[in-house]
């Protein structure tokens, strides 16, 4: 499942954006939606990877049995999306370069799996070194 999110992160980078990707999967592992951070490309500060994947998944009666897979620990905005729609599980590629709201999610009953994937760390480490201003804009600093 993480491969889909990594592919999305690379797409975002290739488009000149921030290399964060995400995908939402159903209870049987079926891909419901995928997306990447499009803040730069769309000029939309709310278009984070998890938001894009969620929007691309479309409507469901509930999301309790879904899994959000993301290349980077979700920020507070995306953590709020997970809580608002009661997404039951989040798989995180890495939290080395950014420690978002995943501890808070775990405290509120969301199952968290932190993979510490070398591809995800490399994507973000390189991007932050090459584009610090854009990165700090993305995380609101």
Short mmCIF file of N, CA and C in Angstrom, two decimals:
data_model
loop_
_atom_site.label_atom_id
_atom_site.label_comp_id
_atom_site.label_asym_id
_atom_site.label_seq_id
_atom_site.Cartn_x
_atom_site.Cartn_y
_atom_site.Cartn_z
N UNK A 1 0.82 -1.21 0.00
CA UNK A 1 0.00 0.00 0.00
C UNK A 1 0.85 1.27 0.00
N UNK A 2 2.00 1.20 0.70
CA UNK A 2 2.86 2.38 0.75
C UNK A 2 3.41 2.73 -0.63
N UNK A 3 3.57 1.74 -1.49
CA UNK A 3 4.09 2.01 -2.84
C UNK A 3 3.20 3.00 -3.60
N UNK A 4 1.89 2.92 -3.40
CA UNK A 4 0.96 3.84 -4.07
C UNK A 4 1.22 5.26 -3.58
N UNK A 5 1.38 5.43 -2.28
CA UNK A 5 1.63 6.76 -1.72
C UNK A 5 2.99 7.30 -2.17
N UNK A 6 4.00 6.45 -2.22
CA UNK A 6 5.33 6.89 -2.69
C UNK A 6 5.25 7.32 -4.15
N UNK A 7 4.53 6.56 -4.95
CA UNK A 7 4.34 6.94 -6.36
C UNK A 7 3.69 8.32 -6.45
N UNK A 8 2.70 8.57 -5.63
CA UNK A 8 2.04 9.88 -5.62
C UNK A 8 3.01 10.98 -5.19
N UNK A 9 3.83 10.71 -4.18
CA UNK A 9 4.80 11.71 -3.73
C UNK A 9 5.76 12.07 -4.86
N UNK A 10 6.20 11.08 -5.59
CA UNK A 10 7.11 11.33 -6.72
C UNK A 10 6.41 12.13 -7.82
N UNK A 11 5.14 11.86 -8.04
CA UNK A 11 4.38 12.64 -9.02
C UNK A 11 4.34 14.10 -8.61
N UNK A 12 4.08 14.34 -7.33
CA UNK A 12 4.06 15.72 -6.83
C UNK A 12 5.38 16.42 -7.04
N UNK A 13 6.47 15.74 -6.75
CA UNK A 13 7.79 16.31 -6.94
C UNK A 13 8.05 16.60 -8.43
N UNK A 14 7.68 15.67 -9.29
CA UNK A 14 7.85 15.85 -10.74
C UNK A 14 7.06 17.05 -11.26
N UNK A 15 5.96 17.39 -10.60
CA UNK A 15 5.13 18.54 -11.00
C UNK A 15 5.63 19.85 -10.40
N UNK A 16 6.71 19.79 -9.62
CA UNK A 16 7.25 20.99 -8.99
C UNK A 16 6.66 21.27 -7.62
N UNK A 17 5.98 20.26 -7.05
CA UNK A 17 5.34 20.43 -5.75
C UNK A 17 6.10 19.74 -4.63
N UNK A 18 5.43 19.61 -3.52
CA UNK A 18 5.99 19.01 -2.31
C UNK A 18 5.78 17.51 -2.37
N UNK A 19 6.82 16.71 -2.16
CA UNK A 19 6.72 15.26 -2.36
C UNK A 19 6.08 14.50 -1.20
N UNK A 20 4.80 14.69 -1.04
CA UNK A 20 4.04 13.94 -0.05
C UNK A 20 2.88 13.29 -0.79
N UNK A 21 2.74 11.98 -0.60
CA UNK A 21 1.66 11.25 -1.26
C UNK A 21 0.84 10.48 -0.25
N UNK A 22 -0.39 10.16 -0.65
CA UNK A 22 -1.29 9.42 0.23
C UNK A 22 -2.25 8.58 -0.60
N UNK A 23 -2.85 7.60 0.05
CA UNK A 23 -3.86 6.77 -0.57
C UNK A 23 -4.81 6.27 0.51
N UNK A 24 -6.08 6.15 0.16
CA UNK A 24 -7.08 5.62 1.06
C UNK A 24 -7.51 4.26 0.55
N UNK A 25 -7.47 3.27 1.43
CA UNK A 25 -7.80 1.90 1.09
C UNK A 25 -9.01 1.42 1.86
N UNK A 26 -9.80 0.56 1.23
CA UNK A 26 -10.97 -0.01 1.87
C UNK A 26 -10.61 -1.19 2.75
N UNK A 27 -11.61 -1.79 3.38
CA UNK A 27 -11.37 -2.87 4.34
C UNK A 27 -10.73 -4.11 3.73
N UNK A 28 -10.93 -4.34 2.45
CA UNK A 28 -10.32 -5.48 1.78
C UNK A 28 -9.01 -5.15 1.09
N UNK A 29 -8.49 -3.95 1.34
CA UNK A 29 -7.25 -3.52 0.71
C UNK A 29 -7.43 -2.89 -0.65
N UNK A 30 -8.69 -2.69 -1.07
CA UNK A 30 -8.93 -2.07 -2.38
C UNK A 30 -8.64 -0.58 -2.31
N UNK A 31 -8.03 -0.08 -3.37
CA UNK A 31 -7.69 1.34 -3.46
C UNK A 31 -8.96 2.14 -3.72
N UNK A 32 -9.25 3.08 -2.81
CA UNK A 32 -10.43 3.93 -2.95
C UNK A 32 -10.08 5.27 -3.58
N UNK A 33 -8.94 5.81 -3.22
CA UNK A 33 -8.51 7.10 -3.74
C UNK A 33 -7.04 7.32 -3.46
N UNK A 34 -6.42 8.11 -4.31
CA UNK A 34 -5.00 8.41 -4.15
C UNK A 34 -4.78 9.86 -4.51
N UNK A 35 -3.70 10.44 -4.00
CA UNK A 35 -3.41 11.83 -4.32
C UNK A 35 -2.10 12.27 -3.73
N UNK A 36 -1.71 13.49 -4.08
CA UNK A 36 -0.46 14.04 -3.56
C UNK A 36 -0.67 15.51 -3.22
N UNK A 37 0.25 16.02 -2.44
CA UNK A 37 0.20 17.42 -2.06
C UNK A 37 0.21 18.27 -3.32
N UNK A 38 -0.78 19.16 -3.46
CA UNK A 38 -0.91 20.01 -4.65
C UNK A 38 -1.00 21.49 -4.29
N UNK A 39 -0.47 21.83 -3.13
CA UNK A 39 -0.52 23.22 -2.68
C UNK A 39 0.10 24.17 -3.69
N UNK A 40 1.27 23.79 -4.19
CA UNK A 40 2.01 24.64 -5.13
C UNK A 40 1.32 24.64 -6.50
N UNK A 41 1.03 23.46 -7.01
CA UNK A 41 0.47 23.33 -8.34
C UNK A 41 -0.89 24.03 -8.46
N UNK A 42 -1.73 23.92 -7.44
CA UNK A 42 -3.08 24.47 -7.49
C UNK A 42 -3.20 25.85 -6.83
N UNK A 43 -2.14 26.29 -6.15
CA UNK A 43 -2.23 27.53 -5.40
C UNK A 43 -3.27 27.43 -4.28
N UNK A 44 -3.45 26.23 -3.75
CA UNK A 44 -4.48 25.94 -2.75
C UNK A 44 -3.82 25.41 -1.48
N UNK A 45 -3.77 26.21 -0.42
CA UNK A 45 -3.08 25.77 0.79
C UNK A 45 -3.73 24.58 1.48
N UNK A 46 -4.95 24.23 1.11
CA UNK A 46 -5.62 23.10 1.76
C UNK A 46 -5.45 21.78 1.02
N UNK A 47 -4.77 21.79 -0.11
CA UNK A 47 -4.68 20.56 -0.91
C UNK A 47 -3.47 19.73 -0.50
N UNK A 48 -3.58 19.15 0.68
CA UNK A 48 -2.56 18.23 1.18
C UNK A 48 -2.79 16.85 0.58
N UNK A 49 -1.81 15.97 0.70
CA UNK A 49 -1.89 14.64 0.09
C UNK A 49 -3.07 13.84 0.63
N UNK A 50 -3.24 13.84 1.95
CA UNK A 50 -4.34 13.08 2.53
C UNK A 50 -5.69 13.63 2.09
N UNK A 51 -5.76 14.94 2.00
CA UNK A 51 -7.00 15.58 1.54
C UNK A 51 -7.30 15.17 0.10
N UNK A 52 -6.29 15.17 -0.75
CA UNK A 52 -6.48 14.78 -2.15
C UNK A 52 -6.93 13.33 -2.26
N UNK A 53 -6.29 12.44 -1.51
CA UNK A 53 -6.67 11.03 -1.54
C UNK A 53 -8.10 10.85 -1.05
N UNK A 54 -8.45 11.54 0.02
CA UNK A 54 -9.79 11.46 0.59
C UNK A 54 -10.84 11.96 -0.41
N UNK A 55 -10.57 13.10 -1.01
CA UNK A 55 -11.51 13.64 -2.00
C UNK A 55 -11.65 12.71 -3.20
N UNK A 56 -10.56 12.13 -3.64
CA UNK A 56 -10.60 11.24 -4.79
C UNK A 56 -11.29 9.91 -4.49
N UNK A 57 -11.41 9.57 -3.21
CA UNK A 57 -12.09 8.34 -2.82
C UNK A 57 -13.61 8.46 -2.97
N UNK A 58 -14.12 9.66 -2.88
CA UNK A 58 -15.56 9.85 -3.00
C UNK A 58 -16.29 9.53 -1.70
N UNK A 59 -17.59 9.64 -1.77
CA UNK A 59 -18.43 9.46 -0.58
C UNK A 59 -18.56 7.99 -0.20
N UNK A 60 -18.62 7.77 1.11
CA UNK A 60 -18.91 6.47 1.70
C UNK A 60 -19.84 6.71 2.88
N UNK A 61 -20.56 5.73 3.24
CA UNK A 61 -21.44 5.86 4.41
C UNK A 61 -20.61 6.13 5.66
N UNK A 62 -19.48 5.44 5.78
CA UNK A 62 -18.55 5.67 6.89
C UNK A 62 -17.15 5.28 6.45
N UNK A 63 -16.17 5.68 7.27
CA UNK A 63 -14.76 5.46 6.94
C UNK A 63 -14.04 4.66 8.03
N UNK A 64 -14.78 4.15 9.00
CA UNK A 64 -14.18 3.45 10.14
C UNK A 64 -13.30 2.29 9.72
N UNK A 65 -13.65 1.63 8.63
CA UNK A 65 -12.92 0.44 8.20
C UNK A 65 -11.89 0.73 7.11
N UNK A 66 -11.54 2.00 6.94
CA UNK A 66 -10.57 2.36 5.90
C UNK A 66 -9.19 2.60 6.51
N UNK A 67 -8.20 2.60 5.63
CA UNK A 67 -6.81 2.85 6.02
C UNK A 67 -6.26 3.98 5.16
N UNK A 68 -5.78 5.03 5.82
CA UNK A 68 -5.09 6.10 5.12
C UNK A 68 -3.60 5.79 5.16
N UNK A 69 -2.97 5.76 4.00
CA UNK A 69 -1.54 5.52 3.90
C UNK A 69 -0.91 6.81 3.41
N UNK A 70 0.10 7.29 4.12
CA UNK A 70 0.74 8.56 3.78
C UNK A 70 2.25 8.45 3.91
N UNK A 71 2.96 9.15 3.06
CA UNK A 71 4.42 9.06 3.10
C UNK A 71 5.02 9.80 4.28
N UNK A 72 4.28 10.72 4.88
CA UNK A 72 4.78 11.55 5.97
C UNK A 72 3.75 11.64 7.08
N UNK A 73 4.22 11.72 8.31
CA UNK A 73 3.31 11.88 9.44
C UNK A 73 2.32 13.01 9.16
N UNK A 74 1.03 12.76 9.32
CA UNK A 74 0.04 13.78 8.95
C UNK A 74 0.10 15.01 9.85
N UNK A 75 0.00 16.17 9.20
CA UNK A 75 -0.03 17.43 9.94
C UNK A 75 -1.33 17.49 10.75
N UNK A 76 -1.50 18.56 11.51
CA UNK A 76 -2.72 18.70 12.32
C UNK A 76 -3.96 18.79 11.46
N UNK A 77 -3.87 19.45 10.35
CA UNK A 77 -5.00 19.58 9.42
C UNK A 77 -5.44 18.20 8.95
N UNK A 78 -4.50 17.39 8.49
CA UNK A 78 -4.83 16.06 7.98
C UNK A 78 -5.18 15.10 9.11
N UNK A 79 -4.57 15.29 10.26
CA UNK A 79 -4.96 14.49 11.43
C UNK A 79 -6.41 14.78 11.79
N UNK A 80 -6.81 16.04 11.67
CA UNK A 80 -8.20 16.40 11.91
C UNK A 80 -9.15 15.72 10.94
N UNK A 81 -8.74 15.61 9.69
CA UNK A 81 -9.55 14.91 8.69
C UNK A 81 -9.74 13.44 9.09
N UNK A 82 -8.67 12.81 9.54
CA UNK A 82 -8.74 11.41 9.98
C UNK A 82 -9.72 11.27 11.13
N UNK A 83 -9.65 12.17 12.10
CA UNK A 83 -10.55 12.12 13.26
C UNK A 83 -11.98 12.47 12.88
N UNK A 84 -12.16 13.50 12.06
CA UNK A 84 -13.50 13.94 11.67
C UNK A 84 -14.30 12.81 11.02
N UNK A 85 -13.62 12.03 10.18
CA UNK A 85 -14.32 10.98 9.45
C UNK A 85 -14.05 9.59 10.00
N UNK A 86 -13.44 9.53 11.18
CA UNK A 86 -13.22 8.28 11.92
C UNK A 86 -12.51 7.21 11.09
N UNK A 87 -11.50 7.64 10.32
CA UNK A 87 -10.67 6.68 9.60
C UNK A 87 -9.96 5.83 10.65
N UNK A 88 -10.07 4.52 10.52
CA UNK A 88 -9.63 3.64 11.59
C UNK A 88 -8.15 3.37 11.70
N UNK A 89 -7.43 3.52 10.61
CA UNK A 89 -6.01 3.16 10.62
C UNK A 89 -5.23 4.10 9.73
N UNK A 90 -4.02 4.46 10.17
CA UNK A 90 -3.12 5.29 9.37
C UNK A 90 -1.77 4.60 9.31
N UNK A 91 -1.27 4.40 8.10
CA UNK A 91 0.07 3.87 7.87
C UNK A 91 0.93 5.03 7.41
N UNK A 92 2.05 5.25 8.11
CA UNK A 92 2.90 6.41 7.89
C UNK A 92 4.28 5.96 7.39
N UNK A 93 4.68 6.50 6.25
CA UNK A 93 5.98 6.16 5.69
C UNK A 93 7.14 6.59 6.56
N UNK A 94 7.05 7.80 7.11
CA UNK A 94 8.14 8.28 7.98
C UNK A 94 7.68 9.47 8.82
N UNK A 95 8.36 9.61 9.97
CA UNK A 95 8.12 10.75 10.85
C UNK A 95 9.45 11.33 11.31
N UNK A 96 10.51 11.04 10.58
CA UNK A 96 11.84 11.54 10.91
C UNK A 96 11.97 13.02 10.58
N UNK A 97 11.51 13.40 9.40
CA UNK A 97 11.65 14.79 8.96
C UNK A 97 10.54 15.69 9.49
N UNK A 98 9.42 15.09 9.89
CA UNK A 98 8.30 15.87 10.42
C UNK A 98 7.45 14.95 11.30
N UNK A 99 7.30 15.35 12.55
CA UNK A 99 6.48 14.58 13.48
C UNK A 99 5.15 15.32 13.62
N UNK A 100 4.17 14.85 12.89
CA UNK A 100 2.86 15.50 12.88
C UNK A 100 1.98 15.06 14.04
N UNK A 101 0.71 14.84 13.74
CA UNK A 101 -0.27 14.55 14.77
C UNK A 101 -0.55 13.09 15.02
N UNK A 102 0.35 12.20 14.63
CA UNK A 102 0.02 10.78 14.76
C UNK A 102 -0.04 10.29 16.21
N UNK A 103 0.68 10.91 17.13
CA UNK A 103 0.56 10.52 18.54
C UNK A 103 -0.84 10.86 19.05
N UNK A 104 -1.32 12.03 18.68
CA UNK A 104 -2.67 12.46 19.06
C UNK A 104 -3.71 11.52 18.49
N UNK A 105 -3.52 11.11 17.23
CA UNK A 105 -4.45 10.16 16.63
C UNK A 105 -4.47 8.85 17.39
N UNK A 106 -3.30 8.35 17.76
CA UNK A 106 -3.22 7.10 18.52
C UNK A 106 -3.91 7.24 19.87
N UNK A 107 -3.74 8.39 20.52
CA UNK A 107 -4.40 8.63 21.80
C UNK A 107 -5.92 8.62 21.68
N UNK A 108 -6.42 8.84 20.47
CA UNK A 108 -7.86 8.88 20.24
C UNK A 108 -8.37 7.64 19.49
N UNK A 109 -7.63 6.56 19.59
CA UNK A 109 -8.11 5.27 19.11
C UNK A 109 -7.82 4.91 17.67
N UNK A 110 -7.06 5.74 16.96
CA UNK A 110 -6.70 5.41 15.59
C UNK A 110 -5.49 4.49 15.62
N UNK A 111 -5.56 3.39 14.89
CA UNK A 111 -4.42 2.48 14.81
C UNK A 111 -3.35 3.12 13.93
N UNK A 112 -2.14 3.25 14.47
CA UNK A 112 -1.03 3.89 13.76
C UNK A 112 0.05 2.86 13.50
N UNK A 113 0.52 2.81 12.25
CA UNK A 113 1.66 1.98 11.88
C UNK A 113 2.71 2.89 11.26
N UNK A 114 3.83 3.04 11.95
CA UNK A 114 4.93 3.88 11.48
C UNK A 114 5.98 2.97 10.84
N UNK A 115 6.17 3.10 9.53
CA UNK A 115 7.00 2.19 8.76
C UNK A 115 8.49 2.58 8.78
N UNK A 116 8.79 3.88 8.82
CA UNK A 116 10.16 4.38 8.74
C UNK A 116 10.83 3.93 7.43
N UNK A 117 10.18 4.23 6.33
CA UNK A 117 10.61 3.82 5.00
C UNK A 117 11.72 4.74 4.48
N UNK A 118 12.83 4.16 4.04
CA UNK A 118 13.99 4.93 3.58
C UNK A 118 13.66 5.80 2.37
N UNK A 119 12.78 5.33 1.48
CA UNK A 119 12.40 6.13 0.31
C UNK A 119 11.71 7.42 0.73
N UNK A 120 10.83 7.30 1.70
CA UNK A 120 10.08 8.47 2.18
C UNK A 120 11.00 9.47 2.87
N UNK A 121 11.92 8.96 3.69
CA UNK A 121 12.88 9.84 4.36
C UNK A 121 13.74 10.56 3.34
N UNK A 122 14.23 9.85 2.34
CA UNK A 122 15.08 10.46 1.31
C UNK A 122 14.34 11.53 0.52
N UNK A 123 13.11 11.25 0.13
CA UNK A 123 12.32 12.24 -0.61
C UNK A 123 12.22 13.55 0.17
N UNK A 124 11.85 13.44 1.44
CA UNK A 124 11.65 14.66 2.23
C UNK A 124 12.96 15.33 2.63
N UNK A 125 13.97 14.56 2.98
CA UNK A 125 15.26 15.14 3.37
C UNK A 125 15.83 15.96 2.22
N UNK A 126 15.80 15.39 1.03
CA UNK A 126 16.32 16.10 -0.14
C UNK A 126 15.48 17.34 -0.45
N UNK A 127 14.16 17.18 -0.41
CA UNK A 127 13.29 18.30 -0.71
C UNK A 127 13.48 19.45 0.28
N UNK A 128 13.55 19.14 1.56
CA UNK A 128 13.71 20.18 2.59
C UNK A 128 15.04 20.90 2.40
N UNK A 129 16.11 20.16 2.08
CA UNK A 129 17.41 20.78 1.85
C UNK A 129 17.40 21.68 0.62
N UNK A 130 16.68 21.26 -0.42
CA UNK A 130 16.65 22.01 -1.68
C UNK A 130 15.65 23.16 -1.69
N UNK A 131 14.59 23.05 -0.89
CA UNK A 131 13.49 24.03 -0.91
C UNK A 131 13.00 24.37 0.50
N UNK A 132 13.89 24.85 1.37
CA UNK A 132 13.46 25.09 2.76
C UNK A 132 12.32 26.10 2.89
N UNK A 133 12.32 27.14 2.09
CA UNK A 133 11.25 28.15 2.19
C UNK A 133 9.88 27.55 1.86
N UNK A 134 9.84 26.75 0.82
CA UNK A 134 8.58 26.12 0.43
C UNK A 134 8.13 25.12 1.48
N UNK A 135 9.07 24.39 2.06
CA UNK A 135 8.74 23.43 3.11
C UNK A 135 8.17 24.13 4.34
N UNK A 136 8.83 25.19 4.79
CA UNK A 136 8.35 25.89 5.98
C UNK A 136 7.00 26.56 5.73
N UNK A 137 6.76 26.99 4.51
CA UNK A 137 5.44 27.51 4.15
C UNK A 137 4.41 26.39 4.29
N UNK A 138 4.76 25.20 3.82
CA UNK A 138 3.83 24.08 3.85
C UNK A 138 3.42 23.71 5.27
N UNK A 139 4.37 23.76 6.20
CA UNK A 139 4.05 23.36 7.57
C UNK A 139 3.66 24.55 8.45
N UNK A 140 3.54 25.73 7.82
CA UNK A 140 3.04 26.89 8.55
C UNK A 140 4.04 27.54 9.48
N UNK A 141 5.31 27.46 9.16
CA UNK A 141 6.33 28.09 10.01
C UNK A 141 6.99 29.26 9.29
#
